[in-house]
PDB file of C-alpha atoms in Angstrom:
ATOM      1  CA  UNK X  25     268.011 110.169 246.065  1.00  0.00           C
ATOM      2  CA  UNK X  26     268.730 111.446 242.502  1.00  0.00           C
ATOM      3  CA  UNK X  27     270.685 109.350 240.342  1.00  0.00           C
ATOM      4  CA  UNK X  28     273.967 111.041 239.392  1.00  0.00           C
ATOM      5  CA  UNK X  29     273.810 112.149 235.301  1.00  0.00           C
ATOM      6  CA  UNK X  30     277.107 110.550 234.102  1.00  0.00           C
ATOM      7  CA  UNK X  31     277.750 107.414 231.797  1.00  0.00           C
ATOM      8  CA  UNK X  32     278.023 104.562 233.880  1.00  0.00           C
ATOM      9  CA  UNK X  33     274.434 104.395 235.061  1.00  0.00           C
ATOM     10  CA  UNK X  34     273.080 104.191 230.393  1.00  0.00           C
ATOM     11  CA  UNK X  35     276.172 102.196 230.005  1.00  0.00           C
ATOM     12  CA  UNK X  36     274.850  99.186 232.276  1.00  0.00           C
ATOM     13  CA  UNK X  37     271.245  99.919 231.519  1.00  0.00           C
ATOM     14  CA  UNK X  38     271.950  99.411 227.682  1.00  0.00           C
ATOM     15  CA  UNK X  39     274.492  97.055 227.976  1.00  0.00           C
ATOM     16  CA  UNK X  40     272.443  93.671 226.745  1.00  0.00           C
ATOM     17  CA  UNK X  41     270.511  96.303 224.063  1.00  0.00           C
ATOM     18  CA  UNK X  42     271.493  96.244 220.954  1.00  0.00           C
ATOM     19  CA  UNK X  43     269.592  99.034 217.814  1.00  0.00           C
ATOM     20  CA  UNK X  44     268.887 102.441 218.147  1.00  0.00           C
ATOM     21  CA  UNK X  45     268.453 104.587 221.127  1.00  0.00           C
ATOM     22  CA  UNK X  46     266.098 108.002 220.847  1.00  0.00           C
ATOM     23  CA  UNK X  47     267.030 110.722 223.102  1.00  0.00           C
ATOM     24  CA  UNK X  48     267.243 113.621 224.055  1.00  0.00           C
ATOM     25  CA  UNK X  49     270.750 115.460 223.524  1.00  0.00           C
ATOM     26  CA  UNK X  50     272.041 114.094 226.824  1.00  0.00           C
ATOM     27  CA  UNK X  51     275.890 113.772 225.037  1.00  0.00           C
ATOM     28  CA  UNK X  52     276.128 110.790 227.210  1.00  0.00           C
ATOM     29  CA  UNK X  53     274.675 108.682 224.844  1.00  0.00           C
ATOM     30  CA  UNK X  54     276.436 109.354 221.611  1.00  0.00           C
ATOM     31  CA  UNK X  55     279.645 109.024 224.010  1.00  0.00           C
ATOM     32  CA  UNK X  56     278.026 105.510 224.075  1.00  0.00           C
ATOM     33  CA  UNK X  57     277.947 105.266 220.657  1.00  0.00           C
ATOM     34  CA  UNK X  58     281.143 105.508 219.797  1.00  0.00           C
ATOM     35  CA  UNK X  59     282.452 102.670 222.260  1.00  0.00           C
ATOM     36  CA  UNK X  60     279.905 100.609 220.659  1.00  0.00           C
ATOM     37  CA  UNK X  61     279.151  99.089 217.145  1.00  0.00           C
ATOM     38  CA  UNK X  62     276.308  98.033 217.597  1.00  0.00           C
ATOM     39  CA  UNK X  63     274.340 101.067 219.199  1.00  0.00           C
ATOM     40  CA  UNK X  64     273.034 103.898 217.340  1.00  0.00           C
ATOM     41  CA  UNK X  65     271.351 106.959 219.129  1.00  0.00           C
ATOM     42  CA  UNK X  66     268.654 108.746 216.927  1.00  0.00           C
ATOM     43  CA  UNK X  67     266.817 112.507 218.265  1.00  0.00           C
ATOM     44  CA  UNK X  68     264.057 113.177 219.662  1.00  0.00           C
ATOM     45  CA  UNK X  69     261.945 115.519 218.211  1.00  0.00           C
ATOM     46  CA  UNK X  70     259.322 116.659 221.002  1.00  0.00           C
ATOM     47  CA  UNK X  71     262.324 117.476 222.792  1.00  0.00           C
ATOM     48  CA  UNK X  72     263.635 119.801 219.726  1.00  0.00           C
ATOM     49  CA  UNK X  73     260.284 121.345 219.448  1.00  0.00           C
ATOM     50  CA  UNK X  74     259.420 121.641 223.234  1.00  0.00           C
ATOM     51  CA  UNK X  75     261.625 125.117 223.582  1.00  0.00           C
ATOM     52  CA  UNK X  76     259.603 126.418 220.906  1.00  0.00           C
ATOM     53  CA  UNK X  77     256.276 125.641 222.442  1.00  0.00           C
ATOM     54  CA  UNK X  78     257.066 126.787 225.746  1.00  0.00           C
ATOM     55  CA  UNK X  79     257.942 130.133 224.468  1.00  0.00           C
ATOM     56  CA  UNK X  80     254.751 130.280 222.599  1.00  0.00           C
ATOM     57  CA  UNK X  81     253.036 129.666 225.452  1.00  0.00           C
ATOM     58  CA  UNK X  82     255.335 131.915 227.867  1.00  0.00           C
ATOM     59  CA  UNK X  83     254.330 135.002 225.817  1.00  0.00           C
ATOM     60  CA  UNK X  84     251.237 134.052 224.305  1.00  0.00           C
ATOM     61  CA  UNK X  85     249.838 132.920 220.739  1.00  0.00           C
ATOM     62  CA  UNK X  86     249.253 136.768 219.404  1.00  0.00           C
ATOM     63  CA  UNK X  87     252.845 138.342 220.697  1.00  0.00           C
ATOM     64  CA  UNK X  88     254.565 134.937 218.952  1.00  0.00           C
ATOM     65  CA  UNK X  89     252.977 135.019 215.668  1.00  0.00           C
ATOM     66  CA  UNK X  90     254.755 135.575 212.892  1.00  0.00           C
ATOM     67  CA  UNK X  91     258.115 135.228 215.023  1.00  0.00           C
ATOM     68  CA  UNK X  92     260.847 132.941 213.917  1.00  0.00           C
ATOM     69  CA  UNK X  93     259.736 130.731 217.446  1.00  0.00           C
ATOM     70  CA  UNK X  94     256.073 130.642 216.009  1.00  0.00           C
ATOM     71  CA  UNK X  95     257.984 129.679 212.205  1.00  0.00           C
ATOM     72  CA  UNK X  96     260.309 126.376 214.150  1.00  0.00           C
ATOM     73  CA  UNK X  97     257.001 125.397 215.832  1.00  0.00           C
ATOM     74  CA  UNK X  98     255.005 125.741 212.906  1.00  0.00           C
ATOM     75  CA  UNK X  99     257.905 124.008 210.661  1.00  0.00           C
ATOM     76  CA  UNK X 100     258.930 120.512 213.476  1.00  0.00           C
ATOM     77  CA  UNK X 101     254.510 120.363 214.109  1.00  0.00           C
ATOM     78  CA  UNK X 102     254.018 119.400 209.922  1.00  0.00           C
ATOM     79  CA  UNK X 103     256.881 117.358 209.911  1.00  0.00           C
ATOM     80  CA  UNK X 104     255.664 115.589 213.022  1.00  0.00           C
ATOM     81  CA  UNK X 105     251.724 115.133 211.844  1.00  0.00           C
ATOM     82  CA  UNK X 106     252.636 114.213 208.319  1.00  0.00           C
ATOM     83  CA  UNK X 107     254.887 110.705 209.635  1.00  0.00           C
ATOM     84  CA  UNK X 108     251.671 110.217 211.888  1.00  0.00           C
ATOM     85  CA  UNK X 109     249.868 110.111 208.778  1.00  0.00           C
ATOM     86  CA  UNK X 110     252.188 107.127 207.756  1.00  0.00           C
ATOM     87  CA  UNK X 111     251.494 105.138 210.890  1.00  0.00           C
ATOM     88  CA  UNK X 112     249.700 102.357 209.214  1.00  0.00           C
ATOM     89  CA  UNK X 113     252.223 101.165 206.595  1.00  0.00           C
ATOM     90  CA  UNK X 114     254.993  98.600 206.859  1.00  0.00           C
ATOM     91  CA  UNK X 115     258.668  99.592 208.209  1.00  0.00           C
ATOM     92  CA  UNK X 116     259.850  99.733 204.605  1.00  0.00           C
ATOM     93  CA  UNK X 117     257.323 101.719 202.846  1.00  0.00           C
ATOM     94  CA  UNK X 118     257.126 104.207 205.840  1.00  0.00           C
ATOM     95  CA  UNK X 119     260.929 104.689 205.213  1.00  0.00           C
ATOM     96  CA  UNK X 120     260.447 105.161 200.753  1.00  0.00           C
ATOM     97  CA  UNK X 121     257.565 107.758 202.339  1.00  0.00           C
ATOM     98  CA  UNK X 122     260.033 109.488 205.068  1.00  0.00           C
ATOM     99  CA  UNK X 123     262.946 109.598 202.312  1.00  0.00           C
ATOM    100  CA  UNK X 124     260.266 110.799 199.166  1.00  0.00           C
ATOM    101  CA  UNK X 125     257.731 113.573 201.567  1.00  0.00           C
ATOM    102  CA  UNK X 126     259.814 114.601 204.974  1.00  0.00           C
ATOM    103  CA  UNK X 127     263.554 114.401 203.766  1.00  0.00           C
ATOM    104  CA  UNK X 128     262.907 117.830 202.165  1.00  0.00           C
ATOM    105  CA  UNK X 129     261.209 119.712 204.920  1.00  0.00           C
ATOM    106  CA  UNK X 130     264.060 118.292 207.676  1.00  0.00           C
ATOM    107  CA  UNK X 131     266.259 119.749 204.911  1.00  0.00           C
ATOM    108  CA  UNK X 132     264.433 123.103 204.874  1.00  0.00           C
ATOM    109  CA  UNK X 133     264.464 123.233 208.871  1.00  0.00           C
ATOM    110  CA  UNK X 134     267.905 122.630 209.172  1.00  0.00           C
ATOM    111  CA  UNK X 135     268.621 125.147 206.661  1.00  0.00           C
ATOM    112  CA  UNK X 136     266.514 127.202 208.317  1.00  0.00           C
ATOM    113  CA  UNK X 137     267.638 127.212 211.941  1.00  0.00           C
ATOM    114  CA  UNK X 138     271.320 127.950 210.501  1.00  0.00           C
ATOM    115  CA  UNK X 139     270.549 130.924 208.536  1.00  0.00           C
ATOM    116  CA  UNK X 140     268.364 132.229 211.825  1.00  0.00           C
ATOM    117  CA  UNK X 141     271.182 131.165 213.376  1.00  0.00           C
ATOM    118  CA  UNK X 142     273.666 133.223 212.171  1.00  0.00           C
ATOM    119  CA  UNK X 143     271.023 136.659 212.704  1.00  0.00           C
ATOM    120  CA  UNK X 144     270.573 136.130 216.481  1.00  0.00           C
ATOM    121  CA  UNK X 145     272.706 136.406 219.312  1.00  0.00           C
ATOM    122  CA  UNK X 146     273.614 133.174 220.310  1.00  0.00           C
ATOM    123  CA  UNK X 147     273.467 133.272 223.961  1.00  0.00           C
ATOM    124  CA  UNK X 148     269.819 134.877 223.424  1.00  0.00           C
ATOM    125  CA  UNK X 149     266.804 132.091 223.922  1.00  0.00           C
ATOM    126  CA  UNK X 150     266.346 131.313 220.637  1.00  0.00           C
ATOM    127  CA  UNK X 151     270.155 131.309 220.068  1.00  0.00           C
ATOM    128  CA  UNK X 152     270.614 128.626 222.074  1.00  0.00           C
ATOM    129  CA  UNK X 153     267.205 126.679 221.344  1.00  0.00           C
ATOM    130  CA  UNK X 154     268.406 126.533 217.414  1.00  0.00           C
ATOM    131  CA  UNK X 155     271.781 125.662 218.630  1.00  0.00           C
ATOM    132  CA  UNK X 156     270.250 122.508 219.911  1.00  0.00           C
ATOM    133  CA  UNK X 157     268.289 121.663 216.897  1.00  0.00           C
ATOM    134  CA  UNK X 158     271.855 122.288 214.661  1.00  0.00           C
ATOM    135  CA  UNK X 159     274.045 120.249 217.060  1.00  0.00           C
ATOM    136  CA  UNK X 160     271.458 117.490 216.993  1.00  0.00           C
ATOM    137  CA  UNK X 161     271.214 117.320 212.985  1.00  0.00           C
ATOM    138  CA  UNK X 162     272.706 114.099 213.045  1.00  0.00           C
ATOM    139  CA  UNK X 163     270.518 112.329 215.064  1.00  0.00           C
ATOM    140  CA  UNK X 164     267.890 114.204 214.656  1.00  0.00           C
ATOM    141  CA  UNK X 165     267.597 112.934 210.676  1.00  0.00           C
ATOM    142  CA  UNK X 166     268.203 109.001 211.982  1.00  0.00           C
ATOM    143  CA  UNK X 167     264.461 108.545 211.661  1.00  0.00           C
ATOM    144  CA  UNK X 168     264.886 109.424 207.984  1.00  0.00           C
ATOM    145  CA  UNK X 169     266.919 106.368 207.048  1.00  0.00           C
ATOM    146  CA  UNK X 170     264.924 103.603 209.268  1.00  0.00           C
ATOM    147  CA  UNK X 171     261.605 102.616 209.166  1.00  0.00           C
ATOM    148  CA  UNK X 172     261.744 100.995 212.583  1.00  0.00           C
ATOM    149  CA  UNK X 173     263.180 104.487 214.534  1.00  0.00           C
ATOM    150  CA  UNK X 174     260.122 106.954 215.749  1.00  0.00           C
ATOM    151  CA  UNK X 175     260.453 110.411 215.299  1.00  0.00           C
ATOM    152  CA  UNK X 176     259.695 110.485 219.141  1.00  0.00           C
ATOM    153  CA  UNK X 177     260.500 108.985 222.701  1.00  0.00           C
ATOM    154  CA  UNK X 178     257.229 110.003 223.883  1.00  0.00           C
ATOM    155  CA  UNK X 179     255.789 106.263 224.348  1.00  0.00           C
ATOM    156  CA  UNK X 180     258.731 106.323 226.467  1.00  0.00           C
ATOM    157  CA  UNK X 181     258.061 109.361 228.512  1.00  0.00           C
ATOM    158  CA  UNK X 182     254.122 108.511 228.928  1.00  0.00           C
ATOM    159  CA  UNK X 183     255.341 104.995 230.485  1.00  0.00           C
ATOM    160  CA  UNK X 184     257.403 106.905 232.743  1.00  0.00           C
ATOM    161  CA  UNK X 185     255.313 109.534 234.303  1.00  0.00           C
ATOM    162  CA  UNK X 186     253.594 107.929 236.634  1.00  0.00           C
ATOM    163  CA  UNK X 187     256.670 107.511 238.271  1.00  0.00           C
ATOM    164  CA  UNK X 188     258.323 110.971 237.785  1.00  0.00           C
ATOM    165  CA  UNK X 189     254.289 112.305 239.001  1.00  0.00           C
ATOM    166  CA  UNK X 190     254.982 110.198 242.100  1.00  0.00           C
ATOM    167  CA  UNK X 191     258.989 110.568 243.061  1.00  0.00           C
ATOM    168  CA  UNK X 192     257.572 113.670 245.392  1.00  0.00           C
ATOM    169  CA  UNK X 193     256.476 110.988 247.816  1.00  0.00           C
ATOM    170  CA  UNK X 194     259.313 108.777 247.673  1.00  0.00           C
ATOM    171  CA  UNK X 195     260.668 110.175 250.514  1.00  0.00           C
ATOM    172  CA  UNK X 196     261.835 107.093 251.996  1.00  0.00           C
ATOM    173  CA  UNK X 197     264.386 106.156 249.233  1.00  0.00           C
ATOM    174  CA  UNK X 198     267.617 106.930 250.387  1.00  0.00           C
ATOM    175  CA  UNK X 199     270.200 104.753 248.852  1.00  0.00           C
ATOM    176  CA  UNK X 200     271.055 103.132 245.777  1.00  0.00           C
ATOM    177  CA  UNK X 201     269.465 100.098 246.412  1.00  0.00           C
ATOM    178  CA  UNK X 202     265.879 101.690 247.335  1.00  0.00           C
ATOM    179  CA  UNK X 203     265.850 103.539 244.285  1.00  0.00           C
ATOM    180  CA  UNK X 204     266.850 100.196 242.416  1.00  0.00           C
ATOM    181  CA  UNK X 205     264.133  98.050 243.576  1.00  0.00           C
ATOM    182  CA  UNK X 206     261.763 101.143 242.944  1.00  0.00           C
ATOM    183  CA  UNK X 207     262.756 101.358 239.435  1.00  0.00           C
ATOM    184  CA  UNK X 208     262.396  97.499 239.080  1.00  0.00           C
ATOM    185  CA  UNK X 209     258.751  97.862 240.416  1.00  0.00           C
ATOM    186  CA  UNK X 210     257.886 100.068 237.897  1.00  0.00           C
ATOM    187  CA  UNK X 211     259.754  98.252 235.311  1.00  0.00           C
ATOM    188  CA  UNK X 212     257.301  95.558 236.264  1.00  0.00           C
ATOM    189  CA  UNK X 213     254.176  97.738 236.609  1.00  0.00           C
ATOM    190  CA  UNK X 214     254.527  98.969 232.819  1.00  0.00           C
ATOM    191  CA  UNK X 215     255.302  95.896 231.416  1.00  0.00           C
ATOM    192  CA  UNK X 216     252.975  94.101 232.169  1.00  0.00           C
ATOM    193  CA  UNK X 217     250.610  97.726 231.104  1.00  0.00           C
ATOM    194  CA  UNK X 218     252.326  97.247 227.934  1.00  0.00           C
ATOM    195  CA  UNK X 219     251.417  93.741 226.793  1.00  0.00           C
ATOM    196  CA  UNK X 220     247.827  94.212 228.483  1.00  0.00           C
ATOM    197  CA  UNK X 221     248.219  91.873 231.518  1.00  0.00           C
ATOM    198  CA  UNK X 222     246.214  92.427 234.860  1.00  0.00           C
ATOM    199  CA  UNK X 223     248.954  94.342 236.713  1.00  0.00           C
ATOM    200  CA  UNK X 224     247.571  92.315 240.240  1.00  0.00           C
ATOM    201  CA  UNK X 225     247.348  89.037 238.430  1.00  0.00           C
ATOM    202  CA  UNK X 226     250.794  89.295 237.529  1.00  0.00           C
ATOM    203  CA  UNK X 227     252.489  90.019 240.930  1.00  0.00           C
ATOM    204  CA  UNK X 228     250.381  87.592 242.307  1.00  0.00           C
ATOM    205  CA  UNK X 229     251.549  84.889 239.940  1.00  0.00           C
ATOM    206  CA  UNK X 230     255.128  86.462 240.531  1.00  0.00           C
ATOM    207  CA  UNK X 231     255.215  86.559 244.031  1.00  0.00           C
ATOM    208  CA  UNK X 232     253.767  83.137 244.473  1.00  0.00           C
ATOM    209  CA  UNK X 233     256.016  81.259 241.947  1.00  0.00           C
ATOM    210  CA  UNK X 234     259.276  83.295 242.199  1.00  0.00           C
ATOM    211  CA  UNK X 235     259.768  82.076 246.285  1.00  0.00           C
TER     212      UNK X 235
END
């Protein structure tokens, strides 16, 4: 049963959270934002860049070179490998590094993507791909101005996909509820991945002590 895409469903999932959310451009969130103090939404940039490298790979490497798809790619990929260069330093010398080496090449996208911007058609592919990049400017540069925001939600995705690999079977799940408990399983599951536990040891010791 597919959960319906509207604002109640991140409103009670965030609703004890409190920091920065990275996402997609799912507008539901910074609708969140602004009934909220105290929650900040910040882009993802795989997402920004994923357009780009599915065309790439849609027409192949020799037909994109030298387009302005193969140029976006090229431009998000060095921004992206030079913060994982920064990955060992603390939150507030990976944000002096972010503000003194990336804050000019986001610059140069952005400027970028709005001068292609205004020589395409914009209901074209790459119209509407750089659309998303220039709508997202705002969150998309959070990352810039805290040490503790990735430039990613892909540690978030990776957790995820064994369940979105495995929905196909989940035949069975046919109301709210079902899909509830399912998502609490999982919630368990990669939890207990995360902190390095022994998934079976841990519903065991669940299952025994929580009755």
């Amino acid at each position: 049963m597919a959960a319906p895409r509207h604002s109640d469903h991140p409103r009670e999932f965030l609703k004890t959270f409190s920091g920065t959310v990275v996402t997609d451009g799912y507008q539901v969130y910074h609708k969140l934002t602004k009934e909220r103090r105290d929650l900040k939404v910040a882009g993802c940039w795989i997402h920004t860049r994923r357009p780009f490298a599915e065309f790439i790979k849609s027409v192949g490497q020799d037909t994109a070179r030298g387009s302005s798809t193969q140029e976006a790619y090229s431009m998000i990929t060095e921004i992206m490998h030079i913060d994982n260069t920064f990955d060992d330093l603390s939150v507030t010398d990976l944000k002096k590094q972010r503000q003194l080496v990336l804050s000019e090449k986001v610059d140069a996208y952005f400027a970028w993507a709005k001068q292609k911007y205004s020589q395409v058609t914009h209901n074209s592919t790459i119209g509407k791909v750089l659309a998303y990049s220039i709508n997202q400017e705002e969150y998309l540069r959070a990352f810039l101005s805290d040490g503790h925001v990735p430039m990613d939600n892909n540690y978030a995705e990776q957790a995820i996909r064994p369940f979105t690999i495995g929905r196909k079977n989940f035949v069975m799940i046919e109301s709210s509820n079902g899909a509830k408990a399912s998502a609490i399983l999982y919630s368990l599951v990669e939890t207990a991945k995360a902190n390095m536990i022994n998934t079976f040891e841990y519903f065991n010791l669940l299952l025994t002590e929580i009755p």
